């Protein structure tokens, strides 16, 4: 089907300084207007808010393709004076440790994240929109993704099992994660990480975000509904070569979205959506 | 959900053939309402034959599921769970609106998709951030959000606060007395009395027929509420006709139903005997 518009929502796995899965899908749908409304650090609650706002503004319909890349379910985003701030993981978060200690609870995370997913799915179902759901890390397993842990409280397995069982039909609609499919459930498993200059300290670190090639591998593995031509695959590999051959800067200058064939409309271009 | 008859009980009384689920919770905010509705559908599978009424509440509430239950202390600006530092650092009215307007839209889109009969009520007008100070939104971001969600907000009936209380909870007398489980006595409980709940329903929801004897039944119940020291527990001697609030024998849906958000709500299913 030739979509008229393609909307992508997610975190830095969706909108990054280099080509992501969303750009690849956009390249595969050249006639569709491409909105990348992802934001690095996003949790599920900001995605719910943004998708609902986007529907108010754009009125999703059967000619649209919407793909949501759900993020760590224990992430939490709050809109403050300076805009959205995110609690990402145990190292990178905008909130004080006391906040996390007092208020972070795995069951809370699951209840709110699954409710958000169900809300989004039912909205898009009711509007006959073609929609798919991807994931960065498993949305049911806290133990395998310790890096994304922000909880100081022990995970109560029996309580979580009830919630997961309750939302089984929703959870099943989310495709397997990058962590499982590409990283084989081990963030250290992928060699040849790109170099990235730290935005404050100017030190160079190995970037764990998927490379353009890894995004391509993921989309081909979990989203066979999207046909990726050989030409697009070749273009992705050109992007990949560039990312791996230089020290990348976190200022958004890397780009080369599928060899410069796609143009993102991003959140900053849409003033009516926060 | 309160320790005396509310609008929900009045509707249930008026439809005796319908099984009655009340998932309300004292102090609960809109985020928790969204979560419970979605969870309730996962558990009970809503159908087009259902009547679903959601009473939205003040946007400046923050619900946290902590240690096995929803901690729902009401408005953050007057809630002991959140200290001044939290409010200063993490509370932003635009955040509350972004969160709650999305929740309200989600639920309305969801219920529309089910094809059931549904209505949206409200405790306070959505643009009243702090009901005690009667603070309305004025910020440009917030005004923009109201414009974005204009059609969604149009589905919500006028609030208790504006319809009955003229935007001042203490504007109506006499008020009932409530003795909370902590021993604190509230001599002028601002929660709507049973009669006020009925008045509200008749004002904002005339399309929903109520039982023929509702006036006389509520009149008696109201008298009891006004003349009693009401205890803030479920075991109050205020019953509406044949609707009995379970005390010792709360219903459970399945073995794992204890203490879990919507699942804990299942403990509050009322049976019509």
Short mmCIF file of C-alpha atoms in Angstrom, two decimals:
data_model
loop_
_atom_site.label_atom_id
_atom_site.label_comp_id
_atom_site.label_asym_id
_atom_site.label_seq_id
_atom_site.Cartn_x
_atom_site.Cartn_y
_atom_site.Cartn_z
CA UNK A 1 0.00 0.00 0.00
CA UNK A 2 1.21 3.49 -0.84
CA UNK A 3 0.93 5.49 2.35
CA UNK A 4 0.37 9.23 2.22
CA UNK A 5 2.04 9.89 5.57
CA UNK A 6 4.42 7.97 7.81
CA UNK A 7 4.66 8.83 11.50
CA UNK A 8 7.46 7.42 13.66
CA UNK A 9 7.49 7.69 17.45
CA UNK A 10 10.17 6.50 19.84
CA UNK A 11 13.37 7.39 21.66
CA UNK A 12 16.95 7.81 20.38
CA UNK A 13 16.57 4.47 18.59
CA UNK A 14 14.09 6.34 16.39
CA UNK A 15 15.54 9.83 16.19
CA UNK A 16 19.29 9.89 16.35
CA UNK A 17 22.09 11.84 14.81
CA UNK A 18 22.43 9.18 12.15
CA UNK A 19 20.09 6.94 10.15
CA UNK A 20 17.62 4.85 12.17
CA UNK A 21 14.93 2.28 11.38
CA UNK A 22 12.49 5.15 10.87
CA UNK A 23 14.57 6.66 8.07
CA UNK A 24 14.83 3.25 6.42
CA UNK A 25 11.05 2.80 6.53
CA UNK A 26 10.68 6.35 5.18
CA UNK A 27 13.02 5.48 2.31
CA UNK A 28 10.85 2.45 1.57
CA UNK A 29 7.80 4.73 1.38
CA UNK A 30 9.11 7.57 -0.79
CA UNK A 31 5.69 9.04 -1.53
CA UNK A 32 4.74 9.37 2.12
CA UNK A 33 5.29 12.58 4.04
CA UNK A 34 7.67 11.56 6.83
CA UNK A 35 7.22 12.69 10.44
CA UNK A 36 9.86 11.56 12.89
CA UNK A 37 8.42 12.61 16.24
CA UNK A 38 10.84 10.57 18.31
CA UNK A 39 12.97 12.10 21.03
CA UNK A 40 16.09 10.72 22.69
CA UNK A 41 15.42 9.63 26.27
CA UNK A 42 11.67 9.30 25.84
CA UNK A 43 9.66 6.96 28.00
CA UNK A 44 6.27 5.46 27.24
CA UNK A 45 4.33 8.29 28.87
CA UNK A 46 5.70 10.97 26.54
CA UNK A 47 4.93 8.71 23.57
CA UNK A 48 1.31 8.38 24.66
CA UNK A 49 1.03 12.14 25.06
CA UNK A 50 2.73 12.87 21.77
CA UNK A 51 0.73 10.34 19.76
CA UNK A 52 -2.55 11.67 21.14
CA UNK A 53 -1.50 15.25 20.36
CA UNK A 54 -0.35 14.24 16.89
CA UNK A 55 -3.72 12.64 16.21
CA UNK A 56 -5.45 15.82 17.33
CA UNK A 57 -3.32 17.83 14.93
CA UNK A 58 -3.02 15.42 11.97
CA UNK A 59 -6.12 13.24 12.36
CA UNK A 60 -4.61 9.85 11.55
CA UNK A 61 -6.46 7.88 8.88
CA UNK A 62 -6.35 4.67 6.86
CA UNK A 63 -3.80 6.12 4.45
CA UNK A 64 -1.24 6.61 7.22
CA UNK A 65 1.48 4.33 8.51
CA UNK A 66 2.29 4.76 12.19
CA UNK A 67 5.13 2.89 13.85
CA UNK A 68 5.88 3.24 17.54
CA UNK A 69 9.20 2.12 18.95
CA UNK A 70 8.50 1.63 22.63
CA UNK A 71 11.36 2.39 24.94
CA UNK A 72 12.41 1.23 28.39
CA UNK A 73 9.17 0.77 30.28
CA UNK A 74 10.63 2.12 33.49
CA UNK A 75 11.60 5.40 31.90
CA UNK A 76 9.64 8.42 32.95
CA UNK A 77 9.42 11.80 31.28
CA UNK A 78 8.14 15.01 32.81
CA UNK A 79 7.42 18.27 31.07
CA UNK A 80 9.14 20.99 33.10
CA UNK A 81 9.92 24.66 32.48
CA UNK A 82 12.76 23.76 30.13
CA UNK A 83 10.64 21.26 28.22
CA UNK A 84 10.59 17.47 28.47
CA UNK A 85 13.09 15.92 30.91
CA UNK A 86 13.71 12.22 31.03
CA UNK A 87 14.61 9.64 33.61
CA UNK A 88 16.43 7.22 31.36
CA UNK A 89 18.44 4.75 33.40
CA UNK A 90 20.50 4.44 36.55
CA UNK A 91 23.20 6.71 35.12
CA UNK A 92 21.43 9.16 32.86
CA UNK A 93 18.47 10.83 34.37
CA UNK A 94 17.18 14.29 34.96
CA UNK A 95 15.62 13.52 38.32
CA UNK A 96 17.20 13.37 41.75
CA UNK A 97 17.94 10.01 43.31
CA UNK A 98 15.43 10.78 46.04
CA UNK A 99 12.70 10.97 43.40
CA UNK A 100 13.63 7.54 42.08
CA UNK A 101 14.00 6.10 45.56
CA UNK A 102 10.60 7.32 46.62
CA UNK A 103 8.52 6.91 43.53
CA UNK A 104 10.02 4.38 41.17
CA UNK A 105 8.20 1.06 41.33
CA UNK A 106 8.37 -1.68 38.69
CA UNK A 107 4.65 -2.41 38.93
CA UNK A 108 3.87 1.28 38.44
CA UNK A 109 6.07 1.23 35.35
CA UNK A 110 4.30 -1.80 33.90
CA UNK A 111 0.79 -0.59 34.70
CA UNK A 112 1.32 2.81 33.14
CA UNK A 113 3.36 1.57 30.17
CA UNK A 114 0.94 -1.19 29.21
CA UNK A 115 -2.03 1.15 29.60
CA UNK A 116 -0.23 3.59 27.28
CA UNK A 117 0.41 0.85 24.73
CA UNK A 118 -3.19 -0.33 24.82
CA UNK A 119 -4.43 3.25 24.49
CA UNK A 120 -2.31 3.85 21.42
CA UNK A 121 -3.17 0.52 19.82
CA UNK A 122 -6.91 0.95 20.31
CA UNK A 123 -6.83 4.51 18.96
CA UNK A 124 -5.01 3.41 15.82
CA UNK A 125 -7.19 0.30 15.42
CA UNK A 126 -10.32 2.39 15.65
CA UNK A 127 -9.06 4.73 12.93
CA UNK A 128 -8.03 1.86 10.65
CA UNK A 129 -4.45 3.06 10.60
CA UNK A 130 -1.74 0.57 9.65
CA UNK A 131 0.43 0.44 12.74
CA UNK A 132 3.29 -1.59 14.11
CA UNK A 133 5.02 -1.66 17.45
CA UNK A 134 8.74 -2.11 17.93
CA UNK A 135 10.80 -2.17 21.12
CA UNK A 136 14.24 -1.19 22.26
CA UNK A 137 14.45 -3.68 25.12
CA UNK A 138 12.06 -6.43 26.24
CA UNK A 139 8.92 -4.86 27.61
CA UNK A 140 8.32 -7.64 30.13
CA UNK A 141 11.72 -8.51 31.49
CA UNK A 142 13.45 -6.27 34.01
CA UNK A 143 16.23 -8.68 34.86
CA UNK A 144 17.82 -8.90 31.44
CA UNK A 145 18.11 -5.15 31.05
CA UNK A 146 19.85 -4.02 34.19
CA UNK A 147 21.32 -1.00 32.45
CA UNK A 148 17.86 0.41 32.13
CA UNK A 149 17.10 -0.14 35.79
CA UNK A 150 16.16 2.83 37.82
CA UNK A 151 14.39 0.92 40.53
CA UNK A 152 15.75 0.77 43.99
CA UNK A 153 12.96 -1.49 45.07
CA UNK A 154 13.06 -5.23 44.51
CA UNK A 155 10.95 -6.49 41.67
CA UNK A 156 7.95 -8.35 43.02
CA UNK A 157 7.69 -11.15 40.47
CA UNK A 158 4.27 -12.43 41.47
CA UNK A 159 2.70 -8.98 41.28
CA UNK A 160 4.31 -8.27 37.92
CA UNK A 161 3.22 -11.66 36.62
CA UNK A 162 -0.40 -10.72 37.26
CA UNK A 163 -0.01 -7.45 35.38
CA UNK A 164 1.78 -9.14 32.49
CA UNK A 165 -0.86 -11.85 32.30
CA UNK A 166 -3.59 -9.19 32.32
CA UNK A 167 -1.96 -7.34 29.42
CA UNK A 168 -0.80 -10.43 27.53
CA UNK A 169 -2.79 -9.59 24.41
CA UNK A 170 -1.22 -6.12 24.28
CA UNK A 171 2.32 -7.27 24.99
CA UNK A 172 2.07 -9.83 22.18
CA UNK A 173 1.50 -7.06 19.67
CA UNK A 174 4.93 -5.57 20.32
CA UNK A 175 7.68 -7.01 18.14
CA UNK A 176 10.82 -8.50 19.73
CA UNK A 177 13.35 -5.91 20.82
CA UNK A 178 16.68 -4.72 19.47
CA UNK A 179 18.23 -6.07 22.64
CA UNK A 180 17.05 -9.59 21.85
CA UNK A 181 17.26 -9.60 18.08
CA UNK A 182 20.46 -7.67 17.43
CA UNK A 183 22.34 -7.80 20.73
CA UNK A 184 21.46 -11.37 21.62
CA UNK A 185 20.46 -10.06 25.08
CA UNK A 186 23.93 -8.71 25.82
CA UNK A 187 24.84 -5.06 25.17
CA UNK A 188 28.52 -6.03 25.00
CA UNK A 189 27.97 -8.54 22.24
CA UNK A 190 28.31 -6.27 19.22
CA UNK A 191 31.82 -5.30 18.13
CA UNK A 192 32.92 -2.29 16.09
CA UNK A 193 30.92 0.38 17.83
CA UNK A 194 31.03 3.85 16.31
CA UNK A 195 33.04 6.57 18.03
CA UNK A 196 31.08 9.40 19.56
CA UNK A 197 32.45 12.54 21.16
CA UNK A 198 30.91 13.26 24.55
CA UNK A 199 28.82 16.42 24.38
CA UNK A 200 30.27 17.90 27.58
CA UNK A 201 33.64 16.32 28.28
CA UNK A 202 34.75 15.97 24.67
CA UNK A 203 36.00 12.51 25.45
CA UNK A 204 35.43 9.85 22.83
CA UNK A 205 33.30 6.87 23.73
CA UNK A 206 31.95 3.84 21.96
CA UNK A 207 28.35 4.52 21.04
CA UNK A 208 25.90 1.75 21.89
CA UNK A 209 23.12 3.06 19.70
CA UNK A 210 22.38 0.83 16.71
CA UNK A 211 24.37 1.69 13.62
CA UNK A 212 22.48 2.18 10.36
CA UNK A 213 23.35 -1.40 9.45
CA UNK A 214 21.98 -2.70 12.76
CA UNK A 215 18.78 -0.75 12.22
CA UNK A 216 18.47 -2.38 8.82
CA UNK A 217 19.07 -5.83 10.32
CA UNK A 218 16.40 -5.18 12.93
CA UNK A 219 13.76 -3.98 10.51
CA UNK A 220 14.38 -6.93 8.21
CA UNK A 221 14.12 -9.30 11.16
CA UNK A 222 10.99 -8.01 12.88
CA UNK A 223 9.08 -6.05 10.26
CA UNK A 224 8.82 -8.15 7.09
CA UNK A 225 5.75 -6.12 6.15
CA UNK A 226 8.07 -3.31 5.04
CA UNK A 227 9.86 -4.13 1.82
CA UNK A 228 13.40 -2.81 1.71
CA UNK A 229 14.81 -2.71 -1.81
CA UNK A 230 18.42 -3.54 -2.63
CA UNK A 231 19.00 0.10 -3.50
CA UNK A 232 17.83 1.20 -0.06
CA UNK A 233 19.96 -1.44 1.60
CA UNK A 234 22.98 -0.20 -0.35
CA UNK A 235 22.23 3.36 0.69
CA UNK A 236 21.99 2.32 4.33
CA UNK A 237 25.41 0.72 4.05
CA UNK A 238 26.81 3.97 2.66
CA UNK A 239 25.42 5.74 5.75
CA UNK A 240 26.87 2.99 7.90
CA UNK A 241 30.34 3.36 6.42
CA UNK A 242 30.34 7.06 7.19
CA UNK A 243 29.23 6.53 10.80
CA UNK A 244 31.92 3.92 11.41
CA UNK A 245 34.72 5.80 9.71
CA UNK A 246 34.67 9.00 11.75
CA UNK A 247 34.37 10.39 15.24
CA UNK A 248 30.73 11.36 15.35
CA UNK A 249 29.54 14.52 17.00
CA UNK A 250 26.38 14.57 19.12
CA UNK A 251 25.22 17.83 17.54
CA UNK A 252 23.11 16.22 14.86
CA UNK A 253 25.68 16.86 12.16
CA UNK A 254 26.16 13.22 11.12
CA UNK A 255 22.84 12.82 9.30
CA UNK A 256 23.09 11.10 5.86
CA UNK A 257 19.63 9.66 6.39
CA UNK A 258 19.65 6.74 3.97
CA UNK A 259 22.21 8.41 1.79
CA UNK A 260 20.37 11.73 1.79
CA UNK A 261 17.19 10.44 0.19
CA UNK A 262 14.78 11.16 3.03
CA UNK A 263 13.90 14.30 4.93
CA UNK A 264 12.59 14.17 8.46
CA UNK A 265 9.88 16.45 9.79
CA UNK A 266 10.79 16.54 13.47
CA UNK A 267 9.08 17.73 16.62
CA UNK A 268 10.71 21.17 16.38
CA UNK A 269 8.94 21.61 13.04
CA UNK A 270 5.55 20.99 14.67
CA UNK A 271 4.98 23.77 17.21
CA UNK A 272 1.54 22.54 18.19
CA UNK A 273 2.84 19.22 19.49
CA UNK A 274 4.86 19.22 22.71
CA UNK B 1 -16.41 6.08 45.26
CA UNK B 2 -17.05 7.53 48.67
CA UNK B 3 -18.29 6.29 51.98
CA UNK B 4 -21.79 7.39 51.17
CA UNK B 5 -23.93 7.14 48.07
CA UNK B 6 -22.53 8.77 44.97
CA UNK B 7 -23.75 9.40 41.43
CA UNK B 8 -22.43 5.96 40.49
CA UNK B 9 -24.61 4.22 43.06
CA UNK B 10 -27.62 6.21 41.89
CA UNK B 11 -27.07 5.07 38.30
CA UNK B 12 -26.57 1.47 39.47
CA UNK B 13 -29.78 1.63 41.48
CA UNK B 14 -31.59 2.84 38.39
CA UNK B 15 -30.37 -0.11 36.29
CA UNK B 16 -30.91 -3.11 38.56
CA UNK B 17 -30.36 -5.67 35.81
CA UNK B 18 -26.83 -4.45 35.17
CA UNK B 19 -23.90 -5.83 37.08
CA UNK B 20 -22.27 -2.88 38.78
CA UNK B 21 -18.55 -2.21 38.90
CA UNK B 22 -17.25 0.81 40.76
CA UNK B 23 -13.54 1.35 40.17
CA UNK B 24 -13.36 4.78 41.74
CA UNK B 25 -10.83 5.48 44.43
CA UNK B 26 -10.53 8.33 46.89
CA UNK B 27 -7.92 10.87 45.84
CA UNK B 28 -7.28 9.11 42.55
CA UNK B 29 -6.08 11.14 39.59
CA UNK B 30 -6.70 10.88 35.89
CA UNK B 31 -3.60 8.79 35.19
CA UNK B 32 -4.86 6.11 37.53
CA UNK B 33 -8.30 6.33 35.91
CA UNK B 34 -6.77 5.65 32.49
CA UNK B 35 -4.78 2.73 33.87
CA UNK B 36 -7.80 1.19 35.57
CA UNK B 37 -10.05 1.52 32.54
CA UNK B 38 -7.51 -0.19 30.31
CA UNK B 39 -6.89 -2.87 32.90
CA UNK B 40 -10.60 -3.37 33.50
CA UNK B 41 -11.12 -3.94 29.78
CA UNK B 42 -8.33 -6.49 29.74
CA UNK B 43 -10.08 -8.28 32.59
CA UNK B 44 -13.77 -7.85 31.74
CA UNK B 45 -13.82 -7.14 27.99
CA UNK B 46 -16.21 -4.25 27.62
CA UNK B 47 -18.98 -4.69 25.05
CA UNK B 48 -21.48 -2.48 23.28
CA UNK B 49 -24.07 -3.50 25.88
CA UNK B 50 -22.15 -1.81 28.67
CA UNK B 51 -22.74 1.58 30.22
CA UNK B 52 -19.47 3.24 31.18
CA UNK B 53 -19.32 6.55 33.01
CA UNK B 54 -16.01 8.17 33.82
CA UNK B 55 -15.83 10.99 36.31
CA UNK B 56 -12.60 12.84 35.55
CA UNK B 57 -10.91 14.65 38.35
CA UNK B 58 -8.48 17.46 39.07
CA UNK B 59 -5.47 17.44 36.73
CA UNK B 60 -3.01 18.41 39.47
CA UNK B 61 -3.14 14.98 41.03
CA UNK B 62 -0.27 12.54 40.81
CA UNK B 63 -0.85 8.81 41.17
CA UNK B 64 1.99 6.47 42.02
CA UNK B 65 1.59 2.74 42.33
CA UNK B 66 3.85 2.00 45.30
CA UNK B 67 4.37 -1.05 47.46
CA UNK B 68 1.34 -2.95 46.24
CA UNK B 69 -1.25 -0.24 45.88
CA UNK B 70 -2.04 3.06 44.20
CA UNK B 71 -0.99 5.93 46.44
CA UNK B 72 -3.67 8.45 45.62
CA UNK B 73 -3.49 11.45 47.86
CA UNK B 74 -5.28 13.97 45.69
CA UNK B 75 -4.02 17.34 44.52
CA UNK B 76 -0.20 17.53 44.71
CA UNK B 77 -0.41 21.04 46.08
CA UNK B 78 -2.19 19.74 49.18
CA UNK B 79 -0.90 16.19 49.42
CA UNK B 80 1.42 14.93 52.14
CA UNK B 81 3.07 12.43 49.78
CA UNK B 82 4.78 15.26 47.93
CA UNK B 83 6.93 17.82 49.73
CA UNK B 84 7.63 21.39 48.69
CA UNK B 85 10.84 20.41 46.98
CA UNK B 86 9.06 17.88 44.83
CA UNK B 87 6.45 20.40 43.85
CA UNK B 88 9.08 23.01 43.02
CA UNK B 89 11.25 20.63 41.06
CA UNK B 90 8.88 18.27 39.31
CA UNK B 91 5.40 19.76 39.21
CA UNK B 92 4.41 21.71 36.19
CA UNK B 93 0.85 22.40 35.21
CA UNK B 94 1.62 21.95 31.52
CA UNK B 95 2.95 18.49 32.37
CA UNK B 96 -0.26 17.65 34.19
CA UNK B 97 -2.33 18.80 31.25
CA UNK B 98 -0.21 17.00 28.66
CA UNK B 99 -0.60 13.82 30.68
CA UNK B 100 -4.30 14.12 31.47
CA UNK B 101 -5.59 15.43 28.17
CA UNK B 102 -3.91 12.46 26.50
CA UNK B 103 -5.60 10.18 29.03
CA UNK B 104 -9.02 11.70 28.43
CA UNK B 105 -8.63 11.44 24.66
CA UNK B 106 -7.36 7.86 24.97
CA UNK B 107 -10.34 6.76 27.00
CA UNK B 108 -12.86 8.48 24.76
CA UNK B 109 -11.35 7.02 21.59
CA UNK B 110 -11.26 3.64 23.26
CA UNK B 111 -14.89 3.73 24.45
CA UNK B 112 -16.07 5.03 21.09
CA UNK B 113 -14.35 2.05 19.48
CA UNK B 114 -16.15 -0.35 21.85
CA UNK B 115 -19.49 1.07 20.74
CA UNK B 116 -20.84 1.16 24.28
CA UNK B 117 -22.88 3.92 25.87
CA UNK B 118 -20.49 6.22 27.69
CA UNK B 119 -20.40 9.60 29.37
CA UNK B 120 -17.71 11.85 30.81
CA UNK B 121 -18.40 13.65 34.07
CA UNK B 122 -15.98 15.83 35.98
CA UNK B 123 -15.24 16.79 39.54
CA UNK B 124 -13.79 20.18 38.64
CA UNK B 125 -13.51 21.88 35.28
CA UNK B 126 -10.41 20.56 33.56
CA UNK B 127 -8.96 24.05 33.32
CA UNK B 128 -9.14 24.49 37.09
CA UNK B 129 -5.66 23.47 38.14
CA UNK B 130 -6.02 24.15 41.83
CA UNK B 131 -9.61 23.75 42.93
CA UNK B 132 -8.98 25.30 46.34
CA UNK B 133 -7.55 28.49 44.92
CA UNK B 134 -9.72 28.25 41.84
CA UNK B 135 -6.65 28.69 39.66
CA UNK B 136 -7.41 28.52 35.96
CA UNK B 137 -4.90 27.91 33.17
CA UNK B 138 -3.51 31.05 31.67
CA UNK B 139 -0.13 29.99 30.34
CA UNK B 140 0.23 30.12 26.56
CA UNK B 141 1.34 26.48 26.35
CA UNK B 142 -1.68 25.41 28.34
CA UNK B 143 -4.02 27.55 26.28
CA UNK B 144 -2.57 25.96 23.13
CA UNK B 145 -3.19 22.53 24.57
CA UNK B 146 -6.80 23.38 25.28
CA UNK B 147 -7.15 24.49 21.69
CA UNK B 148 -5.54 21.27 20.43
CA UNK B 149 -7.88 19.11 22.52
CA UNK B 150 -10.96 21.31 22.10
CA UNK B 151 -13.19 18.57 20.66
CA UNK B 152 -12.17 16.07 23.34
CA UNK B 153 -12.87 18.52 26.13
CA UNK B 154 -16.24 19.22 24.58
CA UNK B 155 -17.29 15.67 25.48
CA UNK B 156 -16.95 16.32 29.21
CA UNK B 157 -20.05 17.40 31.09
CA UNK B 158 -19.81 20.48 33.33
CA UNK B 159 -18.25 19.70 36.69
CA UNK B 160 -19.65 19.25 40.17
CA UNK B 161 -17.49 22.19 41.20
CA UNK B 162 -19.05 24.61 38.74
CA UNK B 163 -22.54 23.15 38.43
CA UNK B 164 -23.38 22.64 42.08
CA UNK B 165 -20.86 24.61 44.05
CA UNK B 166 -20.43 27.69 41.92
CA UNK B 167 -16.66 27.02 42.01
CA UNK B 168 -16.50 27.15 45.81
CA UNK B 169 -16.70 23.84 47.65
CA UNK B 170 -17.94 25.52 50.80
CA UNK B 171 -20.68 27.50 49.16
CA UNK B 172 -23.43 25.04 50.08
CA UNK B 173 -24.79 24.26 53.49
CA UNK B 174 -25.45 22.24 55.53
CA UNK B 175 -22.41 19.95 55.15
CA UNK B 176 -22.15 16.44 56.57
CA UNK B 177 -19.58 15.38 59.15
CA UNK B 178 -17.00 12.70 58.40
CA UNK B 179 -14.71 10.94 60.83
CA UNK B 180 -11.65 9.67 58.99
CA UNK B 181 -9.87 6.47 59.90
CA UNK B 182 -7.06 8.59 61.35
CA UNK B 183 -9.53 10.00 63.88
CA UNK B 184 -9.59 13.41 62.23
CA UNK B 185 -13.06 14.90 62.22
CA UNK B 186 -14.16 16.88 59.18
CA UNK B 187 -17.17 18.81 60.36
CA UNK B 188 -17.97 20.24 56.97
CA UNK B 189 -17.23 17.58 54.43
CA UNK B 190 -17.19 19.26 51.01
CA UNK B 191 -17.87 16.01 49.17
CA UNK B 192 -21.28 16.12 47.50
CA UNK B 193 -24.07 14.65 49.59
CA UNK B 194 -26.28 11.95 48.05
CA UNK B 195 -28.87 14.63 47.23
CA UNK B 196 -26.20 16.73 45.54
CA UNK B 197 -25.05 13.73 43.53
CA UNK B 198 -28.61 13.25 42.31
CA UNK B 199 -28.96 16.95 41.54
CA UNK B 200 -25.75 16.80 39.53
CA UNK B 201 -26.86 13.80 37.50
CA UNK B 202 -30.22 15.37 36.74
CA UNK B 203 -28.53 18.60 35.67
CA UNK B 204 -25.72 17.32 33.47
CA UNK B 205 -27.02 13.95 32.34
CA UNK B 206 -30.72 14.35 31.56
CA UNK B 207 -30.37 11.79 28.77
CA UNK B 208 -29.87 9.04 31.33
CA UNK B 209 -33.22 8.04 32.84
CA UNK B 210 -33.11 7.30 36.54
CA UNK B 211 -35.31 5.10 38.71
CA UNK B 212 -38.79 6.46 39.33
CA UNK B 213 -38.45 6.33 43.11
CA UNK B 214 -34.95 7.80 43.15
CA UNK B 215 -36.00 11.13 44.69
CA UNK B 216 -37.60 9.56 47.73
CA UNK B 217 -34.86 6.97 48.22
CA UNK B 218 -32.12 9.57 48.01
CA UNK B 219 -34.00 11.93 50.28
CA UNK B 220 -33.94 9.33 53.06
CA UNK B 221 -30.29 8.45 52.48
CA UNK B 222 -29.37 12.11 52.47
CA UNK B 223 -31.08 12.66 55.79
CA UNK B 224 -29.00 9.88 57.27
CA UNK B 225 -25.76 11.28 55.88
CA UNK B 226 -26.51 14.75 57.22
CA UNK B 227 -27.52 13.55 60.66
CA UNK B 228 -24.75 10.99 61.24
CA UNK B 229 -21.07 11.15 62.04
CA UNK B 230 -20.06 9.33 58.87
CA UNK B 231 -17.14 6.99 59.18
CA UNK B 232 -14.73 6.92 56.26
CA UNK B 233 -14.90 3.21 55.78
CA UNK B 234 -17.08 1.05 53.61
CA UNK B 235 -19.12 -0.15 56.56
CA UNK B 236 -21.30 2.90 56.86
CA UNK B 237 -24.98 2.40 57.50
CA UNK B 238 -25.89 4.27 54.37
CA UNK B 239 -27.30 1.99 51.77
CA UNK B 240 -29.20 2.77 48.67
CA UNK B 241 -32.15 0.46 48.26
CA UNK B 242 -30.91 -2.95 47.40
CA UNK B 243 -27.34 -1.98 46.62
CA UNK B 244 -25.22 -3.35 49.39
CA UNK B 245 -21.65 -2.29 49.75
CA UNK B 246 -19.58 -5.33 50.58
CA UNK B 247 -17.84 -5.09 53.89
CA UNK B 248 -16.35 -8.32 55.12
CA UNK B 249 -17.20 -10.22 51.98
CA UNK B 250 -15.56 -8.35 49.17
CA UNK B 251 -15.65 -10.10 45.87
CA UNK B 252 -12.47 -11.22 44.25
CA UNK B 253 -12.19 -12.05 40.60
CA UNK B 254 -9.34 -14.45 40.79
CA UNK B 255 -6.71 -15.59 43.22
CA UNK B 256 -4.19 -12.98 42.28
CA UNK B 257 -6.56 -10.07 42.59
CA UNK B 258 -5.20 -8.52 45.72
CA UNK B 259 -3.83 -5.04 45.85
CA UNK B 260 -3.27 -4.35 42.19
CA UNK B 261 -4.61 -1.15 40.70
CA UNK B 262 -7.60 -2.07 38.58
CA UNK B 263 -7.37 -5.48 40.09
CA UNK B 264 -7.72 -4.04 43.55
CA UNK B 265 -10.69 -2.21 42.09
CA UNK B 266 -12.16 -5.61 41.52
CA UNK B 267 -12.40 -5.92 45.26
CA UNK B 268 -14.82 -3.04 45.12
CA UNK B 269 -17.34 -4.62 42.83
CA UNK B 270 -20.77 -4.05 44.22
CA UNK B 271 -23.30 -6.78 43.90
CA UNK B 272 -26.90 -5.97 43.48
CA UNK B 273 -28.77 -8.36 45.71
#
